[in-house]
Coordinates of C-alpha atoms in Angstrom, one line a residue:
M1 CA -0.5 -17.9 4.1
S2 CA 2.0 -16.4 6.8
G3 CA 2.5 -12.8 7.1
A4 CA 5.4 -13.0 9.0
M5 CA 7.6 -9.5 8.9
T6 CA 11.4 -9.4 8.2
A7 CA 13.9 -6.6 7.8
P8 CA 15.6 -6.2 4.4
A9 CA 18.7 -7.6 5.7
A10 CA 17.4 -11.2 6.1
R11 CA 18.0 -12.2 2.6
R12 CA 16.3 -15.4 1.4
A13 CA 17.6 -17.9 -0.8
S14 CA 17.5 -16.6 -4.4
G15 CA 15.5 -19.4 -5.9
D16 CA 12.7 -18.9 -3.5
W17 CA 9.8 -16.7 -4.5
K18 CA 10.1 -14.8 -1.5
G19 CA 13.9 -13.9 -2.4
R20 CA 13.3 -13.1 -5.8
A21 CA 10.1 -10.5 -5.1
E22 CA 12.5 -8.7 -2.5
E23 CA 15.6 -8.8 -4.8
I24 CA 13.3 -7.1 -7.8
F25 CA 11.6 -4.5 -5.4
T26 CA 15.1 -3.6 -4.0
E27 CA 16.6 -3.2 -7.2
R28 CA 14.0 -0.9 -8.5
L29 CA 14.3 1.4 -5.4
L30 CA 18.1 1.7 -5.4
D31 CA 18.4 2.0 -9.3
E32 CA 20.8 5.1 -9.6
H33 CA 20.2 5.2 -13.4
A34 CA 16.4 5.6 -12.9
P35 CA 15.8 6.9 -9.5
F36 CA 12.6 5.8 -7.9
P37 CA 10.1 8.4 -7.5
C38 CA 9.2 7.6 -3.6
V39 CA 12.4 9.3 -1.9
F40 CA 10.8 8.1 1.6
G41 CA 10.7 4.5 0.5
V42 CA 14.3 4.8 -1.0
D43 CA 15.6 6.4 2.2
A44 CA 13.9 3.6 4.4
L45 CA 15.4 1.0 2.6
R46 CA 18.9 2.3 2.8
R47 CA 18.4 3.0 6.4
G48 CA 17.4 -0.5 6.9
T49 CA 13.9 0.5 8.5
L50 CA 11.9 -0.7 5.5
R51 CA 10.1 -3.9 6.3
F52 CA 8.8 -7.0 4.1
A53 CA 6.1 -9.6 4.3
F54 CA 5.4 -12.4 2.2
V55 CA 2.0 -13.7 1.8
D56 CA 1.2 -16.9 -0.2
D57 CA -2.5 -16.5 -1.5
T58 CA -2.2 -19.4 -3.5
C59 CA -1.8 -21.9 -0.7
A60 CA -4.4 -24.9 -0.2
D61 CA -4.7 -24.7 3.6
T62 CA -7.7 -22.5 3.7
A63 CA -11.2 -23.2 2.2
D64 CA -11.2 -19.8 0.5
P65 CA -7.9 -19.0 -1.3
G66 CA -7.1 -15.9 -3.1
I67 CA -8.7 -12.6 -1.4
E68 CA -9.3 -14.6 2.2
A69 CA -6.0 -15.9 2.3
A70 CA -4.4 -12.7 1.4
A71 CA -6.5 -10.9 3.8
R72 CA -5.7 -13.0 6.8
G73 CA -1.7 -12.9 6.1
T74 CA -1.9 -9.1 5.6
A75 CA -3.7 -8.6 8.8
E76 CA -1.3 -10.7 10.6
A77 CA 1.7 -8.7 9.0
L78 CA 0.0 -5.3 9.6
A79 CA -0.7 -6.1 13.3
R80 CA 2.7 -6.9 14.0
Y81 CA 4.0 -4.1 12.1
A82 CA 1.7 -1.5 13.8
A83 CA 3.0 -2.6 17.1
E84 CA 6.7 -2.3 16.2
A85 CA 6.5 0.8 13.7
P86 CA 6.8 3.6 16.2
A87 CA 10.1 2.0 17.5
I88 CA 11.7 1.4 13.8
G89 CA 12.2 4.8 13.0
R90 CA 10.9 8.1 11.2
R91 CA 11.4 6.6 7.6
T92 CA 9.7 3.2 7.5
S93 CA 7.1 1.3 5.6
L94 CA 5.7 -2.3 5.3
V95 CA 6.0 -3.8 1.7
V96 CA 3.5 -6.7 1.5
L97 CA 4.3 -9.1 -1.5
Y98 CA 1.9 -11.6 -2.8
R99 CA 2.8 -15.0 -4.3
G100 CA -0.2 -14.9 -6.5
A101 CA -2.5 -12.2 -7.7
L102 CA -5.4 -12.7 -5.4
G103 CA -7.1 -15.0 -8.1
P104 CA -6.7 -16.0 -11.7
D105 CA -4.3 -13.9 -13.9
P106 CA -6.1 -11.3 -15.6
G107 CA -3.8 -10.7 -18.3
A108 CA -2.7 -7.2 -19.4
G109 CA -4.1 -4.1 -20.5
P110 CA -6.9 -2.1 -19.1
A111 CA -9.0 -5.0 -18.2
A112 CA -6.5 -6.4 -16.2
V113 CA -5.8 -3.1 -14.1
K114 CA -9.3 -2.9 -13.6
A115 CA -9.4 -6.3 -12.3
Y116 CA -6.6 -5.8 -10.0
Q117 CA -8.1 -2.6 -8.8
D118 CA -11.4 -4.6 -7.8
R119 CA -9.4 -7.1 -6.0
F120 CA -7.4 -4.6 -4.2
W121 CA -10.5 -3.1 -2.5
A122 CA -12.1 -6.3 -1.8
L123 CA -8.7 -7.3 0.0
L124 CA -8.6 -4.0 1.8
Q125 CA -12.1 -4.5 2.9
R126 CA -11.5 -7.9 4.1
V127 CA -8.0 -6.9 5.9
H128 CA -10.3 -4.2 7.9
E129 CA -12.7 -6.8 8.9
H130 CA -9.6 -8.7 10.5
D131 CA -8.7 -5.7 12.6
R132 CA -9.4 -6.3 16.4
E133 CA -8.7 -2.7 17.3
P134 CA -11.4 0.2 16.9
W135 CA -11.1 2.6 14.4
P136 CA -9.2 5.7 16.1
A137 CA -11.3 8.3 16.9
E138 CA -9.6 11.3 15.3
I139 CA -9.5 9.8 11.9
P140 CA -13.1 10.6 9.8
R141 CA -15.1 7.2 9.0
D142 CA -16.0 8.8 5.6
P143 CA -13.4 8.3 2.8
E144 CA -14.4 11.4 1.2
S145 CA -13.0 13.5 4.1
P146 CA -9.5 15.0 3.4
T147 CA -8.3 13.8 6.5
W148 CA -9.4 10.1 6.1
E149 CA -6.8 7.4 6.2
F150 CA -6.9 3.7 5.7
C151 CA -6.5 2.4 9.5
F152 CA -5.4 -0.8 11.0
A153 CA -4.6 -1.6 14.9
G154 CA -5.0 2.3 15.4
T155 CA -2.6 3.4 13.0
P156 CA -3.5 5.5 10.2
M157 CA -1.5 4.5 7.0
F158 CA -1.1 5.8 3.5
V159 CA -1.5 2.9 1.0
V160 CA 0.2 2.3 -2.3
V161 CA -0.5 -0.7 -4.8
N162 CA 1.7 -1.9 -7.3
T163 CA 0.4 -4.7 -9.8
P164 CA 1.7 -6.6 -13.0
A165 CA -0.5 -5.0 -15.3
H166 CA 0.9 -1.6 -15.0
E167 CA 3.1 -0.9 -17.6
R168 CA 3.1 2.7 -18.6
R169 CA 2.6 4.1 -15.1
R170 CA 6.1 2.3 -14.2
S171 CA 6.1 3.4 -10.6
R172 CA 2.9 1.4 -10.0
G173 CA 4.3 -1.7 -11.8
L174 CA 5.9 -4.7 -10.1
P175 CA 5.9 -8.5 -11.4
Y176 CA 4.4 -9.2 -7.9
F177 CA 1.0 -7.8 -6.5
C178 CA 2.4 -5.6 -3.9
I179 CA 0.8 -3.4 -1.1
T180 CA 2.9 -0.9 0.6
F181 CA 1.6 0.6 4.1
Q182 CA 3.2 3.8 5.2
P183 CA 2.3 5.1 8.7
R184 CA 0.9 8.6 8.8
F185 CA 3.8 9.7 10.9
V186 CA 6.1 9.2 8.2
F187 CA 4.9 12.6 6.8
E188 CA 5.0 14.5 9.9
G189 CA 6.6 17.9 9.3
L190 CA 6.3 17.1 5.5
E191 CA 3.0 18.8 5.0
G192 CA 2.1 21.1 1.9
T193 CA 2.6 24.2 3.7
S194 CA 6.0 23.4 4.9
F195 CA 9.1 23.9 3.0
Q196 CA 10.4 20.4 3.4
G197 CA 6.9 19.3 2.3
R198 CA 6.9 21.5 -0.8
N199 CA 10.4 20.4 -1.7
A200 CA 9.7 16.8 -1.2
R201 CA 6.7 17.0 -3.5
R202 CA 8.8 18.8 -6.0
I203 CA 11.3 16.0 -6.1
I204 CA 8.8 13.1 -6.3
R205 CA 6.6 14.5 -9.1
G206 CA 9.9 15.7 -11.1
R207 CA 10.9 12.0 -10.7
L208 CA 7.5 10.8 -11.7
R209 CA 7.9 12.7 -14.9
D210 CA 11.1 10.9 -15.7
F211 CA 10.2 7.5 -14.4
D212 CA 6.5 6.8 -15.9
D213 CA 5.4 7.0 -19.5
V214 CA 2.4 8.8 -18.6
P215 CA 2.2 12.3 -16.5
P216 CA 1.7 12.3 -12.6
A217 CA -1.9 11.3 -12.0
P218 CA -4.1 14.2 -11.4
V219 CA -5.5 13.0 -8.2
L220 CA -2.5 13.4 -6.5
G221 CA -3.1 15.8 -3.5
D222 CA -1.8 16.9 0.1
Y223 CA -3.3 15.3 3.1
G224 CA -5.8 17.4 4.9
T225 CA -6.5 20.1 2.4
D226 CA -9.7 20.8 0.8
G227 CA -10.8 18.7 -2.0
N228 CA -8.0 15.9 -1.3
R229 CA -9.1 12.5 -1.2
E230 CA -6.3 10.0 0.0
W231 CA -8.2 6.8 -1.2
T232 CA -7.9 7.8 -4.8
Q233 CA -4.2 8.1 -4.5
Y234 CA -3.8 4.5 -3.5
F235 CA -4.5 2.8 -6.7
L236 CA -3.7 4.9 -9.8
E237 CA -4.9 4.0 -13.2
E238 CA -2.7 3.1 -15.8
E239 CA -4.0 5.7 -18.4
E240 CA -4.1 9.2 -18.3
G241 CA -7.7 10.5 -17.9
T242 CA -9.2 7.5 -16.5
A243 CA -12.0 8.2 -14.4
V244 CA -11.8 7.0 -10.8
P245 CA -14.7 5.3 -9.1
P246 CA -17.3 8.0 -7.7
R247 CA -17.2 6.7 -4.4
C248 CA -14.7 5.0 -2.4
P249 CA -15.1 1.2 -2.4
F250 CA -14.0 0.8 1.1
S251 CA -16.4 1.4 4.3
V252 CA -15.4 1.5 7.9
R253 CA -17.3 -1.0 9.8
A254 CA -18.9 -0.9 13.0
Q255 CA -16.7 -2.7 15.7
K256 CA -19.3 -5.4 16.5
A257 CA -19.4 -6.4 12.8
R258 CA -15.6 -7.0 12.9
D259 CA -15.9 -8.9 16.2
D260 CA -18.7 -11.1 14.6
V261 CA -16.3 -11.8 11.7
E262 CA -13.3 -12.7 13.7
S263 CA -15.8 -14.9 16.0
E264 CA -16.8 -16.9 12.7
G265 CA -13.4 -17.2 11.7
E266 CA -12.3 -18.8 15.2
A267 CA -15.3 -21.2 15.0

């Protein structure tokens, strides 16, 4: 259930699941024949500022395997990463790869995508409940706000989910369930109103059209602009036209409630 964090240079034995997962992820981002859409992630990998964490959510050393095992490992990795991220560099992200899939294999197709979606939101909520730091005062608590973002250890982070069930939206597919956390500071100076920001979005969305078998998701937007909802961009649907949930499944809990959860876990 370890959420230990490593730099890309710390390669593991190729026969280990961690080594296989990192190798697959790395090859996708550096494939010159099919340029990966997220230029920020590619740049971070090349700079050596990308960080990986590996969570074995199949382990039997917990009374509640699956979501709870994944939540504890993810929270551990996020706490360490949030403390180190400002010193790593402007182009950095934390890639969390999971050995299992947070529960029984849901198979393939739309039902499997929906199952992973439900698991993701349940996991993110549980990770939040393990956060010992208060929600940042400058970030709204309402996910419907255009300036809301998921936060952990006081650090706002954009979230990207990859699943084994995503096949047509290839940019969100991966043999391993994966969550990437990008600190909000990565996007400073790249707002939609800036030349650099507009150029980056043009490149990313152009690559998305070439990389995926479906058009770019209509929910993709610019942080802080009217009508933007960050949470709808965390987990993208597989098929074009699939409706997103009417309300965000995530809710910010009171600090006391999180403290109570931690106390129960330590008892």
